mmCIF file of C-alpha atoms and ligand atoms in Angstrom:
data_model
loop_
_atom_site.group_PDB
_atom_site.id
_atom_site.type_symbol
_atom_site.label_atom_id
_atom_site.label_comp_id
_atom_site.label_asym_id
_atom_site.label_seq_id
_atom_site.Cartn_x
_atom_site.Cartn_y
_atom_site.Cartn_z
ATOM 1 C CA MET A 1 9.984 -15.616 0.190
ATOM 2 C CA ILE A 2 10.887 -12.302 1.611
ATOM 3 C CA THR A 3 7.940 -10.135 2.220
ATOM 4 C CA LYS A 4 8.880 -6.492 2.196
ATOM 5 C CA LEU A 5 7.509 -3.948 4.738
ATOM 6 C CA SER A 6 6.643 -0.673 3.098
ATOM 7 C CA VAL A 7 5.742 1.792 5.803
ATOM 8 C CA ASN A 8 2.944 4.232 4.789
ATOM 9 C CA ILE A 9 3.799 7.774 6.205
ATOM 10 C CA ASN A 10 0.428 9.398 5.587
ATOM 11 C CA LYS A 11 -0.349 9.771 9.288
ATOM 12 C CA ILE A 12 3.111 11.558 9.968
ATOM 13 C CA ALA A 13 1.918 14.222 7.359
ATOM 14 C CA THR A 14 -1.556 14.396 9.121
ATOM 15 C CA LEU A 15 0.280 14.994 12.424
ATOM 16 C CA ARG A 16 2.291 17.813 10.798
ATOM 17 C CA ASN A 17 -0.460 19.500 9.027
ATOM 18 C CA SER A 18 -2.384 19.696 12.107
ATOM 19 C CA ARG A 19 -0.091 22.696 13.276
ATOM 20 C CA GLY A 20 0.860 23.958 9.753
ATOM 21 C CA HIS A 21 4.660 24.023 10.509
ATOM 22 C CA ASN A 22 7.250 21.307 9.776
ATOM 23 C CA ASN A 23 6.969 18.962 12.892
ATOM 24 C CA PRO A 24 7.248 16.118 12.500
ATOM 25 C CA ASN A 25 9.364 16.466 9.479
ATOM 26 C CA VAL A 26 7.845 14.013 6.867
ATOM 27 C CA VAL A 27 11.156 13.699 4.862
ATOM 28 C CA LYS A 28 13.170 13.021 7.940
ATOM 29 C CA THR A 29 10.727 10.569 9.212
ATOM 30 C CA ALA A 30 10.606 8.663 6.106
ATOM 31 C CA MET A 31 14.491 8.505 6.066
ATOM 32 C CA ASP A 32 14.573 7.225 9.745
ATOM 33 C CA CYS A 33 11.960 4.561 8.584
ATOM 34 C CA GLU A 34 14.523 3.473 6.142
ATOM 35 C CA LEU A 35 17.457 3.440 8.572
ATOM 36 C CA PHE A 36 15.405 1.447 11.070
ATOM 37 C CA GLY A 37 14.680 -1.376 8.563
ATOM 38 C CA ALA A 38 11.720 -0.321 6.384
ATOM 39 C CA ASP A 39 12.052 -1.892 2.933
ATOM 40 C CA GLY A 40 10.015 0.741 1.378
ATOM 41 C CA ILE A 41 8.031 3.885 1.903
ATOM 42 C CA THR A 42 4.400 4.281 0.790
ATOM 43 C CA VAL A 43 2.482 7.628 0.277
ATOM 44 C CA HIS A 44 -1.005 8.097 -0.801
ATOM 45 C CA PRO A 45 -1.579 11.690 -1.617
ATOM 46 C CA ARG A 46 -5.211 12.591 -2.090
ATOM 47 C CA PRO A 47 -6.550 15.136 -4.402
ATOM 48 C CA ASP A 48 -7.153 17.668 -1.404
ATOM 49 C CA GLU A 49 -3.605 17.104 -0.007
ATOM 50 C CA ARG A 50 -5.075 16.649 3.434
ATOM 51 C CA HIS A 51 -1.973 14.509 4.552
ATOM 52 C CA ILE A 52 0.909 13.894 1.922
ATOM 53 C CA THR A 53 1.185 16.918 -0.236
ATOM 54 C CA TYR A 54 2.287 16.765 -3.879
ATOM 55 C CA LYS A 55 5.351 18.605 -2.956
ATOM 56 C CA ASP A 56 6.170 16.013 -0.225
ATOM 57 C CA VAL A 57 6.238 13.439 -2.956
ATOM 58 C CA TYR A 58 8.787 15.428 -5.015
ATOM 59 C CA ASP A 59 10.910 15.968 -1.807
ATOM 60 C CA LEU A 60 10.920 12.286 -0.689
ATOM 61 C CA LYS A 61 11.847 11.156 -4.196
ATOM 62 C CA LYS A 62 15.161 13.119 -4.034
ATOM 63 C CA VAL A 63 16.346 11.407 -0.838
ATOM 64 C CA LEU A 64 14.697 7.971 -0.613
ATOM 65 C CA THR A 65 16.889 4.879 -1.086
ATOM 66 C CA SER A 66 14.302 1.934 -0.485
ATOM 67 C CA GLU A 67 11.422 1.080 -2.764
ATOM 68 C CA PHE A 68 8.927 4.252 -3.150
ATOM 69 C CA ASN A 69 5.349 3.409 -3.640
ATOM 70 C CA ILE A 70 2.802 5.924 -4.572
ATOM 71 C CA GLU A 71 -0.996 5.228 -4.336
ATOM 72 C CA GLY A 72 -3.829 6.887 -5.865
ATOM 73 C CA ASN A 73 -6.605 7.031 -8.529
ATOM 74 C CA PRO A 74 -5.288 7.658 -12.050
ATOM 75 C CA ILE A 75 -8.478 9.156 -13.116
ATOM 76 C CA GLU A 76 -6.780 12.309 -11.721
ATOM 77 C CA ASP A 77 -4.480 13.768 -14.417
ATOM 78 C CA LYS A 78 -2.554 15.535 -11.506
ATOM 79 C CA PHE A 79 -1.835 12.140 -10.070
ATOM 80 C CA VAL A 80 -0.700 10.639 -13.134
ATOM 81 C CA GLN A 81 1.650 13.456 -13.752
ATOM 82 C CA LEU A 82 3.019 13.162 -10.151
ATOM 83 C CA VAL A 83 3.907 9.468 -10.747
ATOM 84 C CA LEU A 84 5.569 10.010 -14.156
ATOM 85 C CA ASP A 85 7.565 13.070 -12.674
ATOM 86 C CA ASN A 86 8.975 10.908 -9.672
ATOM 87 C CA LYS A 87 9.034 7.432 -11.295
ATOM 88 C CA PRO A 88 8.672 5.560 -8.240
ATOM 89 C CA ALA A 89 9.456 1.675 -7.922
ATOM 90 C CA GLN A 90 5.847 1.076 -7.784
ATOM 91 C CA VAL A 91 2.565 2.740 -8.425
ATOM 92 C CA THR A 92 -0.593 1.235 -6.618
ATOM 93 C CA LEU A 93 -3.784 2.148 -8.343
ATOM 94 C CA VAL A 94 -6.790 2.658 -5.931
ATOM 95 C CA PRO A 95 -10.246 3.587 -6.896
ATOM 96 C CA ASP A 96 -10.626 6.497 -4.164
ATOM 97 C CA ALA A 97 -13.641 8.629 -4.427
ATOM 98 C CA MET A 98 -12.858 12.359 -4.120
ATOM 99 C CA ASN A 99 -13.525 12.964 -0.365
ATOM 100 C CA GLN A 100 -13.152 9.460 0.945
ATOM 101 C CA LEU A 101 -11.705 9.014 4.452
ATOM 102 C CA THR A 102 -9.625 6.104 3.569
ATOM 103 C CA SER A 103 -9.791 3.350 0.956
ATOM 104 C CA ASN A 104 -12.758 1.300 1.392
ATOM 105 C CA HIS A 105 -12.982 -1.068 -1.569
ATOM 106 C CA GLY A 106 -10.776 -2.502 -4.409
ATOM 107 C CA TRP A 107 -11.141 -1.973 -8.178
ATOM 108 C CA ASP A 108 -13.944 -3.785 -10.014
ATOM 109 C CA ILE A 109 -11.163 -4.690 -12.838
ATOM 110 C CA ILE A 110 -13.763 -6.569 -15.060
ATOM 111 C CA LYS A 111 -15.758 -3.377 -15.407
ATOM 112 C CA ASN A 112 -12.884 -0.939 -15.680
ATOM 113 C CA ALA A 113 -10.548 -3.195 -17.756
ATOM 114 C CA ASN A 114 -10.053 -0.597 -20.634
ATOM 115 C CA LEU A 115 -9.293 2.209 -18.109
ATOM 116 C CA LEU A 116 -6.894 0.332 -15.933
ATOM 117 C CA SER A 117 -5.174 -1.525 -18.961
ATOM 118 C CA SER A 118 -4.154 1.940 -20.530
ATOM 119 C CA PHE A 119 -2.709 2.878 -17.167
ATOM 120 C CA VAL A 120 -0.943 -0.277 -16.522
ATOM 121 C CA CYS A 121 0.709 0.125 -20.194
ATOM 122 C CA LEU A 122 1.484 3.622 -19.618
ATOM 123 C CA PHE A 123 3.325 3.221 -16.099
ATOM 124 C CA LYS A 124 4.886 -0.028 -17.396
ATOM 125 C CA LYS A 125 6.264 1.754 -20.370
ATOM 126 C CA HIS A 126 8.040 4.067 -17.883
ATOM 127 C CA ASN A 127 9.599 1.294 -15.916
ATOM 128 C CA ILE A 128 7.236 1.766 -13.060
ATOM 129 C CA ARG A 129 5.813 -1.437 -11.616
ATOM 130 C CA VAL A 130 2.027 -1.411 -11.332
ATOM 131 C CA SER A 131 0.022 -2.913 -8.432
ATOM 132 C CA ILE A 132 -3.880 -2.882 -8.391
ATOM 133 C CA PHE A 133 -5.919 -2.618 -5.265
ATOM 134 C CA VAL A 134 -8.578 -5.424 -5.174
ATOM 135 C CA ASP A 135 -10.983 -7.118 -2.858
ATOM 136 C CA PRO A 136 -10.392 -10.776 -2.517
ATOM 137 C CA ILE A 137 -12.513 -12.040 -5.412
ATOM 138 C CA GLU A 138 -11.297 -14.797 -7.512
ATOM 139 C CA GLU A 139 -12.678 -13.577 -10.969
ATOM 140 C CA GLN A 140 -10.872 -10.142 -10.220
ATOM 141 C CA ILE A 141 -7.502 -12.001 -10.225
ATOM 142 C CA GLN A 142 -7.990 -13.342 -13.589
ATOM 143 C CA ALA A 143 -9.076 -9.959 -14.803
ATOM 144 C CA ALA A 144 -5.750 -8.598 -13.285
ATOM 145 C CA LYS A 145 -3.938 -11.087 -15.304
ATOM 146 C CA ASP A 146 -5.783 -10.147 -18.474
ATOM 147 C CA ILE A 147 -4.904 -6.277 -18.144
ATOM 148 C CA GLN A 148 -1.235 -7.582 -17.424
ATOM 149 C CA THR A 149 -0.562 -5.752 -14.097
ATOM 150 C CA ASP A 150 2.645 -6.842 -12.449
ATOM 151 C CA ARG A 151 0.869 -7.280 -8.913
ATOM 152 C CA ILE A 152 -2.378 -6.917 -7.018
ATOM 153 C CA GLU A 153 -2.767 -5.470 -3.560
ATOM 154 C CA LEU A 154 -5.247 -7.659 -1.483
ATOM 155 C CA TYR A 155 -7.489 -5.153 0.493
ATOM 156 C CA THR A 156 -7.322 -6.540 3.923
ATOM 157 C CA GLU A 157 -9.705 -4.709 6.000
ATOM 158 C CA GLN A 158 -12.242 -7.666 5.949
ATOM 159 C CA TYR A 159 -9.376 -10.202 6.904
ATOM 160 C CA ALA A 160 -8.349 -7.909 9.849
ATOM 161 C CA LYS A 161 -11.929 -7.785 11.110
ATOM 162 C CA ASP A 162 -12.782 -11.358 10.600
ATOM 163 C CA TYR A 163 -9.351 -12.411 12.077
ATOM 164 C CA LEU A 164 -10.573 -11.460 15.592
ATOM 165 C CA VAL A 165 -13.417 -13.882 15.458
ATOM 166 C CA ASP A 166 -12.029 -16.884 13.291
ATOM 167 C CA PRO A 167 -8.613 -16.576 11.832
ATOM 168 C CA ALA A 168 -9.082 -19.703 9.549
ATOM 169 C CA LYS A 169 -12.188 -18.479 8.087
ATOM 170 C CA ALA A 170 -10.877 -14.835 7.750
ATOM 171 C CA ILE A 171 -7.981 -15.930 5.489
ATOM 172 C CA ALA A 172 -9.758 -18.430 3.342
ATOM 173 C CA GLN A 173 -10.846 -16.139 0.492
ATOM 174 C CA TYR A 174 -7.591 -14.425 0.443
ATOM 175 C CA LYS A 175 -5.640 -17.662 0.341
ATOM 176 C CA SER A 176 -7.636 -18.832 -2.720
ATOM 177 C CA CYS A 177 -7.041 -15.580 -4.501
ATOM 178 C CA ALA A 178 -3.319 -15.779 -3.511
ATOM 179 C CA LEU A 179 -3.223 -19.180 -5.041
ATOM 180 C CA ALA A 180 -4.759 -18.058 -8.203
ATOM 181 C CA ALA A 181 -2.404 -15.025 -8.347
ATOM 182 C CA ASP A 182 0.523 -17.507 -7.882
ATOM 183 C CA ARG A 183 -0.692 -19.756 -10.805
ATOM 184 C CA LEU A 184 -1.184 -16.741 -12.985
ATOM 185 C CA GLY A 185 2.186 -15.343 -12.208
ATOM 186 C CA ILE A 186 0.973 -11.939 -10.598
ATOM 187 C CA GLY A 187 2.916 -10.755 -7.593
ATOM 188 C CA ILE A 188 0.918 -10.339 -4.409
ATOM 189 C CA ASN A 189 0.900 -7.204 -2.075
ATOM 190 C CA ALA A 190 -1.595 -6.759 0.836
ATOM 191 C CA GLY A 191 -2.489 -3.629 2.937
ATOM 192 C CA HIS A 192 -5.150 -2.098 5.064
ATOM 193 C CA ASP A 193 -5.663 -2.657 8.867
ATOM 194 C CA LEU A 194 -2.760 -5.064 9.196
ATOM 195 C CA ASP A 195 -1.203 -4.746 12.659
ATOM 196 C CA LEU A 196 1.019 -6.783 15.147
ATOM 197 C CA HIS A 197 -1.800 -9.207 15.739
ATOM 198 C CA ASN A 198 -2.873 -10.361 12.332
ATOM 199 C CA LEU A 199 0.270 -9.706 10.323
ATOM 200 C CA ALA A 200 2.312 -13.030 11.022
ATOM 201 C CA PHE A 201 -0.799 -15.345 10.187
ATOM 202 C CA LEU A 202 -1.257 -13.424 7.040
ATOM 203 C CA LYS A 203 2.365 -14.104 5.985
ATOM 204 C CA LYS A 204 2.071 -17.776 7.274
ATOM 205 C CA GLU A 205 -0.916 -18.583 5.227
ATOM 206 C CA ILE A 206 0.181 -16.800 2.292
ATOM 207 C CA PRO A 207 3.934 -17.378 1.868
ATOM 208 C CA SER A 208 4.295 -15.773 -1.584
ATOM 209 C CA LEU A 209 3.474 -12.482 -0.161
ATOM 210 C CA LEU A 210 5.803 -9.818 -1.599
ATOM 211 C CA GLU A 211 4.923 -6.696 0.228
ATOM 212 C CA VAL A 212 2.733 -5.309 2.772
ATOM 213 C CA SER A 213 2.039 -1.623 3.193
ATOM 214 C CA ILE A 214 1.117 -0.556 6.778
ATOM 215 C CA GLY A 215 0.456 2.796 8.166
ATOM 216 C CA HIS A 216 -2.115 3.554 10.833
ATOM 217 C CA ALA A 217 -1.365 0.671 13.170
ATOM 218 C CA LEU A 218 2.148 0.944 12.808
ATOM 219 C CA ILE A 219 2.367 4.730 13.610
ATOM 220 C CA ALA A 220 -0.018 4.101 16.461
ATOM 221 C CA ASP A 221 2.134 1.458 17.974
ATOM 222 C CA ALA A 222 5.280 3.652 17.711
ATOM 223 C CA ILE A 223 3.565 6.004 20.131
ATOM 224 C CA TYR A 224 4.207 3.408 22.853
ATOM 225 C CA LEU A 225 7.030 1.524 21.308
ATOM 226 C CA GLY A 226 9.128 3.893 19.592
ATOM 227 C CA LEU A 227 9.378 4.035 15.659
ATOM 228 C CA GLU A 228 12.627 1.818 15.440
ATOM 229 C CA ASN A 229 11.357 -0.928 17.751
ATOM 230 C CA THR A 230 7.962 -1.034 16.149
ATOM 231 C CA ILE A 231 9.458 -1.096 12.560
ATOM 232 C CA GLN A 232 11.625 -4.172 13.817
ATOM 233 C CA LEU A 233 8.663 -5.776 15.464
ATOM 234 C CA TYR A 234 6.717 -5.628 12.304
ATOM 235 C CA LYS A 235 9.491 -6.965 10.320
ATOM 236 C CA ARG A 236 9.742 -9.869 12.759
ATOM 237 C CA GLN A 237 6.081 -10.787 12.040
ATOM 238 C CA LEU A 238 7.165 -11.106 8.382
ATOM 239 C CA SER A 239 10.273 -13.272 8.996
ATOM 240 C CA THR A 240 9.945 -16.872 8.182
ATOM 241 C CA LEU A 241 12.564 -18.022 10.637
HETATM 242 N N1 PXP B 1 -3.112 0.135 0.971
HETATM 243 C C1 PXP B 1 -4.007 1.172 0.481
HETATM 244 C C2 PXP B 1 -4.397 1.188 -0.859
HETATM 245 C C3 PXP B 1 -4.321 2.239 1.291
HETATM 246 O O1 PXP B 1 -5.165 3.128 0.838
HETATM 247 C C4 PXP B 1 -3.909 2.176 2.595
HETATM 248 C C5 PXP B 1 -4.445 3.490 3.582
HETATM 249 O O2 PXP B 1 -3.926 4.675 3.180
HETATM 250 C C6 PXP B 1 -3.086 1.273 3.163
HETATM 251 C C7 PXP B 1 -2.741 0.208 2.268
HETATM 252 C C8 PXP B 1 -2.678 1.247 4.587
HETATM 253 O O3 PXP B 1 -3.702 0.972 5.539
HETATM 254 P P1 PXP B 1 -3.293 1.176 7.100
HETATM 255 O O4 PXP B 1 -3.142 2.779 7.306
HETATM 256 O O5 PXP B 1 -4.745 0.699 7.697
HETATM 257 O O6 PXP B 1 -2.193 0.368 7.473
#
């Protein structure tokens, strides 16, 4: 099974915004990521537009040729409109609070079943694949099936932390959720704090992984290794050869 690498370019926008001009150019960087081997580009516009702006999303949509993944909380009408206007390959629903620094929990799908199910239905009607960001809890995987999402994105921050201490223990819960998702016919994505150390093991233990979206560590590595080399190194972690 091929696992796609979607590069999250939020950090490029953060760097650009720190000076108020257009350097680095977010659109050019995204196109270069594609050229260097990225299978997709992920953006996670926040309501305050502190990194990726809404305008960036429209600009990116015009030029990207790989899978475009837009992440965010659908309780924001503005976000829903942005997704419907741009029709990405995938929308990832994330339960962000307004001023959250970064995503720090998945959905409680059981509690939010009605809300999520209505958005799954809406986006699917527009031929947009839907992925739901979840913690690795097995009951949530069954709930994801009940609301008919195409995919889940496993929130991997805990895995990344625990991997440093005991990789086998770190992966255990993720593995059983992945097996449940496989059984139920739900596609599996993963993201948050994945890096060159913990990625290959994740892929080895969850061979049905369809996509990882990686931002922070990949962009940080690119400072030392260069963007093209870094993307190739991440892709190599995902290869099964
Ligand atoms: N997935 C989701 C839902 C996220 O919010 C983020 C961070 O924006 C990522 C993946 C990527 O995480 P990281 O930047 O740690 O690679």
